[in-house]
Short mmCIF file of C-alpha atoms in Angstrom, two decimals:
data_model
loop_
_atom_site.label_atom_id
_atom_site.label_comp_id
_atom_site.label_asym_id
_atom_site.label_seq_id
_atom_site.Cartn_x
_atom_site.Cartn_y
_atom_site.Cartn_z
CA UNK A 1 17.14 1.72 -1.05
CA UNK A 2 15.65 3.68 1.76
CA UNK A 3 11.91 3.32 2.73
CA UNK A 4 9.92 4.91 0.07
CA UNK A 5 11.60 3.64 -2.63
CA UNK A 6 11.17 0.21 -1.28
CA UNK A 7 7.50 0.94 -1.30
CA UNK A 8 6.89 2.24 -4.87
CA UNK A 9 9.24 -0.56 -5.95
CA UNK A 10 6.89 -3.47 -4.01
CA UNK A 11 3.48 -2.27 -4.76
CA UNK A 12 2.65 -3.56 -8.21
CA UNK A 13 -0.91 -4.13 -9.79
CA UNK A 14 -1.25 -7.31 -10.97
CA UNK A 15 -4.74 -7.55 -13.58
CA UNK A 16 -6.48 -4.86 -10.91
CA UNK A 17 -9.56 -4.27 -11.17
CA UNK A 18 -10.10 -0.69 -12.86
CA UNK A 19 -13.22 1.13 -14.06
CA UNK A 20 -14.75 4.03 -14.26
CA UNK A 21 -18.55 5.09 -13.23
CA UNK A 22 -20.82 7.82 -14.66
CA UNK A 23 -23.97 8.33 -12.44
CA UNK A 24 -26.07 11.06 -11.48
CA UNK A 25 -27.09 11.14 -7.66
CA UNK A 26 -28.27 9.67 -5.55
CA UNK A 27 -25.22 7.12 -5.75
CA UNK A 28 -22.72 5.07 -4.09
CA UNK A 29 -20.45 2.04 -4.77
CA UNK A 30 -19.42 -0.06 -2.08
CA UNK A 31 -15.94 -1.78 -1.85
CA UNK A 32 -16.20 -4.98 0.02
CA UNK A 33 -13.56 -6.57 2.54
CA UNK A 34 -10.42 -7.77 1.14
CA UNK A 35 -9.25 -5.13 -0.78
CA UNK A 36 -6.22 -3.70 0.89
CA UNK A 37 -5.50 -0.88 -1.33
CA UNK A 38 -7.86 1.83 -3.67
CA UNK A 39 -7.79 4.63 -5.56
CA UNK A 40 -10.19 6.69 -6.03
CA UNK A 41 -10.91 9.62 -8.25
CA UNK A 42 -13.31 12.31 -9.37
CA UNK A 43 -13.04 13.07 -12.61
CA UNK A 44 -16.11 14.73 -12.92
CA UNK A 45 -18.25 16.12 -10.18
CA UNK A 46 -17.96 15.62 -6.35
CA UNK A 47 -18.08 12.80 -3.79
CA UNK A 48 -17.23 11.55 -0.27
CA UNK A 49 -15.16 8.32 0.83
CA UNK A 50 -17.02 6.87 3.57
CA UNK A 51 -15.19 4.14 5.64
CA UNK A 52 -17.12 2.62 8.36
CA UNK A 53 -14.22 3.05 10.86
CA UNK A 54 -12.95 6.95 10.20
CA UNK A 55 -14.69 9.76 9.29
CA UNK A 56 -16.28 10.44 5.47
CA UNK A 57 -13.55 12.46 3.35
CA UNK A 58 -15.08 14.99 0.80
CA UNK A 59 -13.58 14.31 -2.88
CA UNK A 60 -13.63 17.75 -5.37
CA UNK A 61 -12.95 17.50 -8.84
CA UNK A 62 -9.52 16.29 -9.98
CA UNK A 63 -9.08 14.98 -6.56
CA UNK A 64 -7.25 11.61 -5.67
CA UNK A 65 -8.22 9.33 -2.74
CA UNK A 66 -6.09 6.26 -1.43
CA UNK A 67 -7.79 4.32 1.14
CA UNK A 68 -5.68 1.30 2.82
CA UNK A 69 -7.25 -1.25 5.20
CA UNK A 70 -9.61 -4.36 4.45
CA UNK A 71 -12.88 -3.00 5.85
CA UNK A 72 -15.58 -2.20 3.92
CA UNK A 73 -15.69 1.38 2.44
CA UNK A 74 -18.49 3.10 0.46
CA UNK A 75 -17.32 6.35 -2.35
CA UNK A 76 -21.20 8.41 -2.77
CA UNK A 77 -23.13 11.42 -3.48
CA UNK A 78 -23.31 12.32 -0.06
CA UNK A 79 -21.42 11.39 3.12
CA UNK A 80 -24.30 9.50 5.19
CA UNK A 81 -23.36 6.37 2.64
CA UNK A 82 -27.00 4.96 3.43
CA UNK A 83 -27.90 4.83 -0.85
CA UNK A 84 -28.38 1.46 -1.74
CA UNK A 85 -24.65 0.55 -4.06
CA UNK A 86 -24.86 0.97 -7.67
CA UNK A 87 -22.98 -1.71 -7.55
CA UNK A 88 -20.41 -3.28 -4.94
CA UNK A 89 -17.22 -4.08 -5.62
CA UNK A 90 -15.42 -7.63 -4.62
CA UNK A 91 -11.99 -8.82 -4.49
CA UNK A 92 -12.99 -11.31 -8.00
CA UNK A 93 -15.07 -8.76 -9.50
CA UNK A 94 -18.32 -7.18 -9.37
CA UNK A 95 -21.93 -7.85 -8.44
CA UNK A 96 -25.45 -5.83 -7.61
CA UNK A 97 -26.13 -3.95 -4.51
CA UNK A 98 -28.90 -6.82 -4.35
CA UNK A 99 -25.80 -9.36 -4.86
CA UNK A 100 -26.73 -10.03 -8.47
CA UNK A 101 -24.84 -10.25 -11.20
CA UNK A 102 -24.34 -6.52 -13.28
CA UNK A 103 -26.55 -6.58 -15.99
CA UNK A 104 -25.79 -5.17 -19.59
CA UNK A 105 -28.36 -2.21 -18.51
CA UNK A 106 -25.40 -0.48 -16.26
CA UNK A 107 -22.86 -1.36 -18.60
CA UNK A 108 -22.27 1.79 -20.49
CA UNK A 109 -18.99 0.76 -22.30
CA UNK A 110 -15.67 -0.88 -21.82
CA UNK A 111 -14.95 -0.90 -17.91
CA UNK A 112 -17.30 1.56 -17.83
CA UNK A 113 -20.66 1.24 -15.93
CA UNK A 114 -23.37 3.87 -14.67
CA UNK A 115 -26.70 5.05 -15.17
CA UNK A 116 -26.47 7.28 -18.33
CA UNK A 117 -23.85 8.22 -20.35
CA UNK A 118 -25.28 12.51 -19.27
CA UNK A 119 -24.46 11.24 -15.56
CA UNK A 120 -23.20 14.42 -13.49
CA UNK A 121 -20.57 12.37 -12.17
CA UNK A 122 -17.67 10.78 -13.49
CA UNK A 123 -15.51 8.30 -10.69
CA UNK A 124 -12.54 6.44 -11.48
CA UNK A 125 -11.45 3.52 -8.88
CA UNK A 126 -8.62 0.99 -9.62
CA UNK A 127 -8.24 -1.55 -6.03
CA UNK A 128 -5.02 -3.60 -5.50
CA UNK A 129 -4.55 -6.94 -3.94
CA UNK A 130 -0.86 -6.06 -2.21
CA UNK A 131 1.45 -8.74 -1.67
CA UNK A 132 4.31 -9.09 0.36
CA UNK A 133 5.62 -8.39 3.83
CA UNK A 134 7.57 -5.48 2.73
CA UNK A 135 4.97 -3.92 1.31
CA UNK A 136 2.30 -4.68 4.72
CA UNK A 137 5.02 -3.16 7.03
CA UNK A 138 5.63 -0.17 4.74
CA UNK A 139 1.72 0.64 3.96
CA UNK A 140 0.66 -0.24 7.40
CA UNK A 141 1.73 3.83 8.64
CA UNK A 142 -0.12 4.88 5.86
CA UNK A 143 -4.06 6.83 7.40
CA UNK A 144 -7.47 5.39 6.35
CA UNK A 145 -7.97 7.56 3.57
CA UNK A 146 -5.69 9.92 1.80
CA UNK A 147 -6.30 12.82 0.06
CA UNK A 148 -4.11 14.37 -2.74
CA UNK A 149 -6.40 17.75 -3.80
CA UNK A 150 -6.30 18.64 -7.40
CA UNK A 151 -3.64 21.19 -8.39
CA UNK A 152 -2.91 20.18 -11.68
CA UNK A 153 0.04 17.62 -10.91
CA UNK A 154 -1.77 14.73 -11.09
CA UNK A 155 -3.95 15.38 -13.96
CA UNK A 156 -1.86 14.22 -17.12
CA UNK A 157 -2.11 10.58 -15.67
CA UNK A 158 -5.44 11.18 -14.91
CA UNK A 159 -6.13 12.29 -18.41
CA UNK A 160 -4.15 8.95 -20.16
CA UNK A 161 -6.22 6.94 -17.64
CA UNK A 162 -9.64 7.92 -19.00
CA UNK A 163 -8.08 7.64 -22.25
CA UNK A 164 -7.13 4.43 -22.46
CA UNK A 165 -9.95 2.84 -20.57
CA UNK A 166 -11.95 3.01 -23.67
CA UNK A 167 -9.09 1.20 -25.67
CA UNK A 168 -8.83 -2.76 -26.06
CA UNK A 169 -5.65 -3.20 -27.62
CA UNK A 170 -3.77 -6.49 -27.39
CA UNK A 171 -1.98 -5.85 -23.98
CA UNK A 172 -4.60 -3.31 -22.92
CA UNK A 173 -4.76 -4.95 -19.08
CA UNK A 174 -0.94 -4.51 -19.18
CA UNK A 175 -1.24 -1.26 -19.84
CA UNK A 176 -3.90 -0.49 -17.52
CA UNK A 177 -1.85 -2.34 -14.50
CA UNK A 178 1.08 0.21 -15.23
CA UNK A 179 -1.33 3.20 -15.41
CA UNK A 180 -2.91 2.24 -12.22
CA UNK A 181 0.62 1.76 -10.91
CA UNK A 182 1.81 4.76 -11.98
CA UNK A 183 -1.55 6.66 -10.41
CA UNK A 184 -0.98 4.81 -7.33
CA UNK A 185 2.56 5.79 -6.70
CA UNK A 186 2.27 9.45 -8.27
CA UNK A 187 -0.37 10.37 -5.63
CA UNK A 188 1.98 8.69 -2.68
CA UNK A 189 4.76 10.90 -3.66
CA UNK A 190 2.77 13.95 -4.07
CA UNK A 191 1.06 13.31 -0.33
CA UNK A 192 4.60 12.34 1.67
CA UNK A 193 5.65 15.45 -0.32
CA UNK A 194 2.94 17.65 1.23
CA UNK A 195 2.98 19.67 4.60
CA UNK A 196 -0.64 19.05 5.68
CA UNK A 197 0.38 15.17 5.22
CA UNK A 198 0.52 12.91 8.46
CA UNK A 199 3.42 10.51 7.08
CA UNK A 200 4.17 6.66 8.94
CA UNK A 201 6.87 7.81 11.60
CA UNK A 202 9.55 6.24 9.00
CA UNK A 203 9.23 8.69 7.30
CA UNK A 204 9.29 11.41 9.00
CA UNK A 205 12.59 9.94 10.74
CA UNK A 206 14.04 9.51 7.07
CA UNK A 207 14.84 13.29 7.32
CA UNK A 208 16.41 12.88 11.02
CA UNK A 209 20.50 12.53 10.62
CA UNK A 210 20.88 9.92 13.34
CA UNK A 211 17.59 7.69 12.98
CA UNK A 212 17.55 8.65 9.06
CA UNK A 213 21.49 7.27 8.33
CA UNK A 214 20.51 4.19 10.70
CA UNK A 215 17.03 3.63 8.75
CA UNK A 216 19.19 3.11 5.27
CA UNK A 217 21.80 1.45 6.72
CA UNK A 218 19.53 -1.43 7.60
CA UNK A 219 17.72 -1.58 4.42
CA UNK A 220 20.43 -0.87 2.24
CA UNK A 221 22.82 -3.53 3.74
CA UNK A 222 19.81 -6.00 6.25
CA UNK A 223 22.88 -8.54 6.17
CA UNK A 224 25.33 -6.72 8.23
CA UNK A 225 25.39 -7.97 11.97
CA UNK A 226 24.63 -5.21 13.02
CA UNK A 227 24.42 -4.10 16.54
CA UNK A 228 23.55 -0.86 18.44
CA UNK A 229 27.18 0.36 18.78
CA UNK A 230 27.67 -0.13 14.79
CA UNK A 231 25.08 1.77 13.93
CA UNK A 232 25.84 4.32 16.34
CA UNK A 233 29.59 4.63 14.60
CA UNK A 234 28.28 4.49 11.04
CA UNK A 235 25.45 7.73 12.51
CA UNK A 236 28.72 9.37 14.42
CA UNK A 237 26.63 9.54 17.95
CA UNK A 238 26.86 7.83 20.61
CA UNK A 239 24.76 4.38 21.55
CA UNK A 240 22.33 5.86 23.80
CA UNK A 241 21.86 8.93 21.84
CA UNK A 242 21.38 6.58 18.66
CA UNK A 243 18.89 4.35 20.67
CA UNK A 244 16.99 7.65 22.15
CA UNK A 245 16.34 9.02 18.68
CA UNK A 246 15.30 6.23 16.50
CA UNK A 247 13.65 4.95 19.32
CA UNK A 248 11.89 8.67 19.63
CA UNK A 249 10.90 8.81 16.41
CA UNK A 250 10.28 5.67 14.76
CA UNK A 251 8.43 4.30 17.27
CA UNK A 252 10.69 1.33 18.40
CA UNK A 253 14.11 0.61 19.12
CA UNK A 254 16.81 0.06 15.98
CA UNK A 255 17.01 -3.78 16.98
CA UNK A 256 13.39 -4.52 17.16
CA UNK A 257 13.21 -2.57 13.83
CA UNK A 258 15.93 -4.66 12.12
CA UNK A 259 14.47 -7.84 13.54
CA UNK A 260 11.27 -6.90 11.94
CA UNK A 261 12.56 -5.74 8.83
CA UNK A 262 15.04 -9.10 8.04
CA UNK A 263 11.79 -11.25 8.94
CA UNK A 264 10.06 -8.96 6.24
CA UNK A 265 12.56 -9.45 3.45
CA UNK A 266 12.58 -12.98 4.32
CA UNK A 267 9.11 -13.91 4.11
CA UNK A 268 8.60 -12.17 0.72
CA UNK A 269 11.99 -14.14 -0.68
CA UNK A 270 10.32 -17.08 0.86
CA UNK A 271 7.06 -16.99 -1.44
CA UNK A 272 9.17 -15.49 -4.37
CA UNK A 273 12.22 -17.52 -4.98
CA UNK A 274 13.73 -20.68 -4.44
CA UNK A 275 16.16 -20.09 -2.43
CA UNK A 276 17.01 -22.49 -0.18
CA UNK A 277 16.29 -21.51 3.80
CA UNK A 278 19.61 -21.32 4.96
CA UNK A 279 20.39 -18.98 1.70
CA UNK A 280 18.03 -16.96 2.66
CA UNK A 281 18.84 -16.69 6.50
CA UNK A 282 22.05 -15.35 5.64
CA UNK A 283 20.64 -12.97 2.57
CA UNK A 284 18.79 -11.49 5.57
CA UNK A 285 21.33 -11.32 8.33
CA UNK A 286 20.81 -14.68 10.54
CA UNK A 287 23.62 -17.31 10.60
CA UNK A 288 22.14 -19.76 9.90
CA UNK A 289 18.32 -21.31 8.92
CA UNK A 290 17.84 -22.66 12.94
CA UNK A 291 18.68 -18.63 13.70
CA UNK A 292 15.68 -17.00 11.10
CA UNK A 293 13.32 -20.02 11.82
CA UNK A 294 13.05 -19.37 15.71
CA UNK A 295 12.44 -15.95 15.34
CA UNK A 296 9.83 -16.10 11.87
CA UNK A 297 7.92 -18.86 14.14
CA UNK A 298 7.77 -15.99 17.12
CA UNK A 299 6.64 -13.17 15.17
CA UNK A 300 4.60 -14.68 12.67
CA UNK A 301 3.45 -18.09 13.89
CA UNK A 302 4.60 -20.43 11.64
CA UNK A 303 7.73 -22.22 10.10
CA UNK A 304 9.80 -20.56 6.73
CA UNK A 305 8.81 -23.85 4.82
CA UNK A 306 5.11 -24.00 6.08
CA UNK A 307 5.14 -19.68 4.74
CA UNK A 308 6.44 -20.75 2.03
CA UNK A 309 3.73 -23.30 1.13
CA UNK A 310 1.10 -21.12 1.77
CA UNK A 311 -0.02 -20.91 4.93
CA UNK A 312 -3.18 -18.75 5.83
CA UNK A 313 -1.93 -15.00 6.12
CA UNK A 314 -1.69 -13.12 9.21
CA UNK A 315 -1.85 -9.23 10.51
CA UNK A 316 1.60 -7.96 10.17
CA UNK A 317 3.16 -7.47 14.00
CA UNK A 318 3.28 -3.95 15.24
CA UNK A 319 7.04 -4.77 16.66
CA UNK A 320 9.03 -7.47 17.57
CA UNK A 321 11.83 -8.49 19.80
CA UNK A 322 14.56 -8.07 18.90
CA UNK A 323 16.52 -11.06 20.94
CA UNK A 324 17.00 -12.64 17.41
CA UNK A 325 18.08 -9.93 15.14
#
């Protein structure tokens, strides 16, 4: 499974929060810290994204928006973001710009809010709580806010989305997890498909014969001891030119990236299954559960059992070493 597809497979709504907004300007709803992952969507009208730490975006009609990171970010009328929030959206639901509960004078319909049904503008956002190490190490590449601009691709799901807001059939939040799914991932595709896109470098390597070969080598098969030199014969090159490129291009060496990677699929198998440590260490390509514990404890501070109780969550590592891969 080489990068990508490891990403649309991990990131998976999970009762998301999804609605859709009809106002007429001046607006702006506010999406508090915590939420990792957003979509965002005009479905009628026009709009900007406005993170506090990257410039505002500009959002047509038909236009989708992903924005990644756990800072705050405002979606408004204008790009200045200084309206006070319709409403401002939390990680457990929604409240006032004033911090009050949303009274049944905004609420317009089912998951639908806004100040008139005649609003001017019609925005759709859906946010995601993302889980898993996998999915952090993958998304991490990904820039503050990305833009898919409407040509037409996107806008059956768009269409079934607006549709089936309105509906509340038995299994309706179901549905709406797979629709929200299915946005997310649709407008990912479409972007890394996209020549004005700025891709994570493992991407762009995925296309490289040397670094792209050794990239799915070590996800398809994470188990394998793998060394320089083996990758190098699997890629046909030699070990320095094998080192060089992925190096070059996906911004560390292959060890550090396979170190990194193992610890990855490890942590998430950790907090999924119960699979004993040592089973896992050798799922993952250590010998043994001494070998993945000293080098999980380096990288991400704590023990495999203590992760796998729960421990407080930390910023994925930008790159380890790769002494225990």
């Amino acid at each position: 499974m080489d990068p990508l597809a490891s990403l649309l497979y991990e990131v998976r709504s999970d009762g998301a929060l999804f609605s859709r907004n009809i106002v007429a300007p001046p607006w702006a709803v506010r999406f508090t810290a915590g939420t990792p992952l957003a979509v965002v969507t005009m479905l009628r009208g026009t709009g900007w994204v406005v993170p506090g730490d990257a410039p505002p975006v500009a959002l047509g009609r038909g236009d989708v928006a992903i924005v990644s990171g756990t800072e705050p970010f405002t979606v408004a009328d204008d790009d200045r973001a200084d309206t006070q929030p319709f409403y401002v959206v939390h990680p457990d639901g929604c409240t006032t710009g004033d911090g009050e509960s949303v009274g049944d004078d905004v609420i317009l319909g089912l998951r639908t809010c806004g100040n008139g049904h005649g609003g001017s503008t019609v925005l759709l956002t859906g946010s995601y709580q993302v889980d898993g190490r996998v999915s952090e190490r993958l998304l991490r590449g990904l820039p503050r806010v990305l833009v898919v601009r409407h040509d037409g691709t996107l806008g059956p799901i768009l269409d079934l989305t607006d549709r089936e807001i309105d509906r509340d059939d038995a299994g309706q939040q179901a549905v709406l997890d797979r629709l929200l799914d299915l946005l997310l991932l649709a407008t990912l595709r479409e972007w890394f498909s996209r020549p004005e896109a700025d891709p994570p470098a493992w991407y762009r390597a995925l296309g490289d014969p040397v670094a792209g070969r050794a990239l799915r080598l070590i996800h398809d098969r994470p188990a394998r001891p793998w060394t320089v030199a083996a990758l190098a014969e699997e890629t046909g090159v030699s070990r320095a030119t094998l080192a060089r490129r992925f190096s070059d291009l996906v911004g560390e060496p292959p060890m550090a990236y396979l170190t990194g990677w193992r610890l990855a699929l490890a942590a998430d198998l950790l907090a999924r299954t119960d699979a004993t440590v040592d089973a896992i260490a050798r799922q993952v390509g250590y010998r043994s559960a001494f070998g993945l514990s000293v080098a999980f404890k380096r990288v991400y501070g704590t023990r495999p059992s203590r992760h796998r109780t729960g421990p407080a969550r930390t910023d994925v590592p930008g790159g380890a070493a790769a002494r225990d891969a």
